[in-house]
XYZ file of C-alpha atoms in Angstrom:
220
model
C 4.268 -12.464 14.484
C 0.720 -11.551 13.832
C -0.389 -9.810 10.260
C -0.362 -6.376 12.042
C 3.016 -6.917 13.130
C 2.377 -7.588 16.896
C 3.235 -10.131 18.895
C 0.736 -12.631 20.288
C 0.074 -14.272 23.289
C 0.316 -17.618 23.248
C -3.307 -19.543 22.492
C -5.740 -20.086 25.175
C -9.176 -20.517 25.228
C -10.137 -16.826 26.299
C -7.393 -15.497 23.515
C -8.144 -13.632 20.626
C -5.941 -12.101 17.527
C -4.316 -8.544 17.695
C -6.752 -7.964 14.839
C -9.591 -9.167 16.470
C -8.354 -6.733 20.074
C -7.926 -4.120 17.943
C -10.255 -3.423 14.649
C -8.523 -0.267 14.103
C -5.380 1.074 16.359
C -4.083 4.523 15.459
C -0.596 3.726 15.758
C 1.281 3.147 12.252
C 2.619 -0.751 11.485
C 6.033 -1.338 13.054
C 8.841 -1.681 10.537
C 9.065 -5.291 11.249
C 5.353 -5.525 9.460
C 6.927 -4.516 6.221
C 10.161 -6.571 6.296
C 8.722 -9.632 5.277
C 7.636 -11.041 2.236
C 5.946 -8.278 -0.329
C 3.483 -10.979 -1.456
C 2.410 -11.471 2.394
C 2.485 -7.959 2.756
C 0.750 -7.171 0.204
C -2.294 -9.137 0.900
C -2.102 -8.403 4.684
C -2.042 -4.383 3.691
C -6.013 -5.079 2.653
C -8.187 -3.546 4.758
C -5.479 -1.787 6.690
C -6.064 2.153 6.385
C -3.670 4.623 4.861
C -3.545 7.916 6.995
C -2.645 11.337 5.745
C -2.257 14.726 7.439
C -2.076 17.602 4.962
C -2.190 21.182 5.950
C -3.723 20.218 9.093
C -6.518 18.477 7.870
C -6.593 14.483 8.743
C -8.022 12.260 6.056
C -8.236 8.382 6.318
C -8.775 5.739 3.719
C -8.690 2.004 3.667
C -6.806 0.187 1.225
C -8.755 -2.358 -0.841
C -6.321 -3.182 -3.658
C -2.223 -3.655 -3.641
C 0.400 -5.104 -6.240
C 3.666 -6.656 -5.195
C 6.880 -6.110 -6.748
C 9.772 -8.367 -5.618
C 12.831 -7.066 -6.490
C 15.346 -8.818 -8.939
C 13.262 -11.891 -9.246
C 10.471 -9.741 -10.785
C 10.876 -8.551 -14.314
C 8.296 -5.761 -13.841
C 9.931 -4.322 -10.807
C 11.602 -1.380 -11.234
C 14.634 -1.928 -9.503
C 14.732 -5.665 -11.354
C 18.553 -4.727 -12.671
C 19.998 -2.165 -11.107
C 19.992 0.518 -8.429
C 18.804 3.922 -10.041
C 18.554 7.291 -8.365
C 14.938 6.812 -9.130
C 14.850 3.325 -6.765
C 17.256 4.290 -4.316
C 14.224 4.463 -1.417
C 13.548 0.473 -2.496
C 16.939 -0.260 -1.404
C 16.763 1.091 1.778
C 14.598 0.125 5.126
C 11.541 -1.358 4.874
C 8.665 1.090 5.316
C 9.741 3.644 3.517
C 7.269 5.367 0.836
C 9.029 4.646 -2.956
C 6.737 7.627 -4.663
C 7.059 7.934 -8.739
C 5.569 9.776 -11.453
C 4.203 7.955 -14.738
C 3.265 9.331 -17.709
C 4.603 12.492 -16.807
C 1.214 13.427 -14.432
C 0.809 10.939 -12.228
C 2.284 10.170 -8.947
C 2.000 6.172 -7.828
C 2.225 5.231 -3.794
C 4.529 2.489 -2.721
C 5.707 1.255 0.525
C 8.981 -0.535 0.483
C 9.209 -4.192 1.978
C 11.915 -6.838 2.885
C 14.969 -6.440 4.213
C 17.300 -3.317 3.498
C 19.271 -3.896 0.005
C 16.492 -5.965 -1.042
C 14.490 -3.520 -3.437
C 10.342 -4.781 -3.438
C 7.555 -2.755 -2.570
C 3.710 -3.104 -2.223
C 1.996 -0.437 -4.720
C -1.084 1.055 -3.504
C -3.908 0.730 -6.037
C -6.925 1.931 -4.861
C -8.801 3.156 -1.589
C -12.283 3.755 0.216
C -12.575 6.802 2.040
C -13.419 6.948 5.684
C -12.460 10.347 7.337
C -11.838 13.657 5.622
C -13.583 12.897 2.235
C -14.589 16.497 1.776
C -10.987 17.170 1.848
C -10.326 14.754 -0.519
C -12.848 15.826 -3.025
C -11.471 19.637 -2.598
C -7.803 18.211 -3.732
C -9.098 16.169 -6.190
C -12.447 17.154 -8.133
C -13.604 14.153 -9.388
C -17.389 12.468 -9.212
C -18.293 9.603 -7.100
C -15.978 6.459 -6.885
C -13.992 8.062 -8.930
C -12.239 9.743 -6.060
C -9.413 6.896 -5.438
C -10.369 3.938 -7.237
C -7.258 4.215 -8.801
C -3.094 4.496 -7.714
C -2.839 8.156 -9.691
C -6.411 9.340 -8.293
C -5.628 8.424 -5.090
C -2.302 10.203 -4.669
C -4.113 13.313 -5.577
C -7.078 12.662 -3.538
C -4.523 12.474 -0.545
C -1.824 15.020 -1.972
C 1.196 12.511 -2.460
C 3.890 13.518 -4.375
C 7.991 13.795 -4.767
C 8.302 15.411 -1.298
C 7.145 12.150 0.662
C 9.674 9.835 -1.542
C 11.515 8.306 1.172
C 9.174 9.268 3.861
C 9.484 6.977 7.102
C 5.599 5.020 6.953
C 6.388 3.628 10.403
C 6.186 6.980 12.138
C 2.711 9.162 12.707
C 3.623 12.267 10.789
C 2.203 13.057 7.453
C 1.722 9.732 6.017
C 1.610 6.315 7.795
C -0.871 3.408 7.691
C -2.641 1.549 10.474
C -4.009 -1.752 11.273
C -7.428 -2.231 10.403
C -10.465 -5.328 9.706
C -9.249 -7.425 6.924
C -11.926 -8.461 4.239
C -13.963 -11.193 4.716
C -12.856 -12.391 1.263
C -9.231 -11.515 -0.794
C -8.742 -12.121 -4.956
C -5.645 -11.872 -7.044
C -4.793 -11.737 -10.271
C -2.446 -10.306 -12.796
C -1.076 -6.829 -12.337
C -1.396 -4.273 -14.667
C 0.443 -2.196 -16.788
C 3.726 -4.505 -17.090
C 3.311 -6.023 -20.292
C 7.042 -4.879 -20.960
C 7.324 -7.762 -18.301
C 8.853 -11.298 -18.780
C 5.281 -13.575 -19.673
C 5.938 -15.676 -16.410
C 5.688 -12.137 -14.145
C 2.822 -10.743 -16.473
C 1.057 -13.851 -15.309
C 2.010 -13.832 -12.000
C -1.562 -13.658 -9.108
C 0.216 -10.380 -7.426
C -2.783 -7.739 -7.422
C -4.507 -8.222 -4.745
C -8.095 -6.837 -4.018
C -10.783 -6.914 -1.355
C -13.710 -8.851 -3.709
C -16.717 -6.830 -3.624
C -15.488 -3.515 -3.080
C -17.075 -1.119 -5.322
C -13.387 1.182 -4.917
C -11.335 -1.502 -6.442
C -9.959 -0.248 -9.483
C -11.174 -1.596 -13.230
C -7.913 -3.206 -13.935
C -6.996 -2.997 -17.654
């Protein structure tokens, strides 16, 4: 299995990676994609782009930052206990959004991972436009980078909310993703917001961000 989910031929010297074949396909990433690993995922979502379709108007943005949560192991996950009717999606297939609000205002973006009944996710932290910015910039007014360089500006930006929690990524209506260029170069570091987190989880390298990208969020 390739990083975009598809199945290679096997190596010759006229062969070439999916990813290399196809820069950019408009088809969303098969479930299989997201039913690995959420740290794998996670860095592999890079550079893929996140596709919405609101109201008939198609806007495109590539991911450049991502935080893994993986499931009971991880103290900062939210489904680290116990099944809630708030986690229910991260319990189910892989590829499913798992959309929240924080802070009473603010809806975060997460695509479920790993097998069913295995509750991680990859959160989507911040994005760089590519189609449909003017549309964007009409849902959310904001100046600059300040568009999506962030997981609660970008789910305006794009319009995602409680009625995509649950939504099936892995099919072309509404919201999906698609396989893209990764970045020539991939950090990591701590995540943030989680200092109610166990130290050893707090610590842990799973943010993940394209280095260089002027959209990457100024983590706190």
């Amino acid at each position: 299995m390739t990083p975009s989910g598809l199945s290679s031929a096997s190596s010759t010297s006229t062969s070439a990676p999916a990813s290399a074949l196809l820069p950019h396909s408009p088809l969303p990433l098969p479930r299989d994609f997201y039913d690995r690993d959420t740290l794998q995922v996670a860095r592999d979502l890079l550079g893929c782009q996140l596709v919405r379709l609101h109201q008939g108007k198609l806007m495109i943005a590539q991911i450049v930052e991502t935080e893994a949560y993986r499931g009971s192991e991880d103290s900062a996950c939210h489904a680290h206990r116990r099944k809630t009717p708030r986690t229910e999606a991260m319990f189910g297939p892989p590829g499913h959004a798992y959309v929240y609000l924080v802070y009473g205002m603010h809806w975060l973006l997460n695509v479920v991972t790993q097998p069913e009944g295995n509750p991680c996710a990859v959160l989507i932290r911040a994005v760089e436009p590519v189609e449909g910015e003017d549309a964007m910039r009409a849902l959310r007014n904001a100046k600059g980078r300040q568009l999506c360089n962030g997981p609660g500006k970008l789910t305006r930006a794009l319009r995602v909310d409680k009625a995509l929690y649950g939504h099936d990524m892995t099919r072309s209506e509404q919201l999906w993703i698609t396989q893209a260029a990764a970045p020539a170069v991939i950090a990591s570091g701590p995540r943030v917001g989680i200092d109610y987190a166990q130290p050893a989880d707090r610590d842990a390298p799973w943010r993940l961000w394209h280095e260089g990208n002027p959209w990457v969020s100024r983590a706190r």
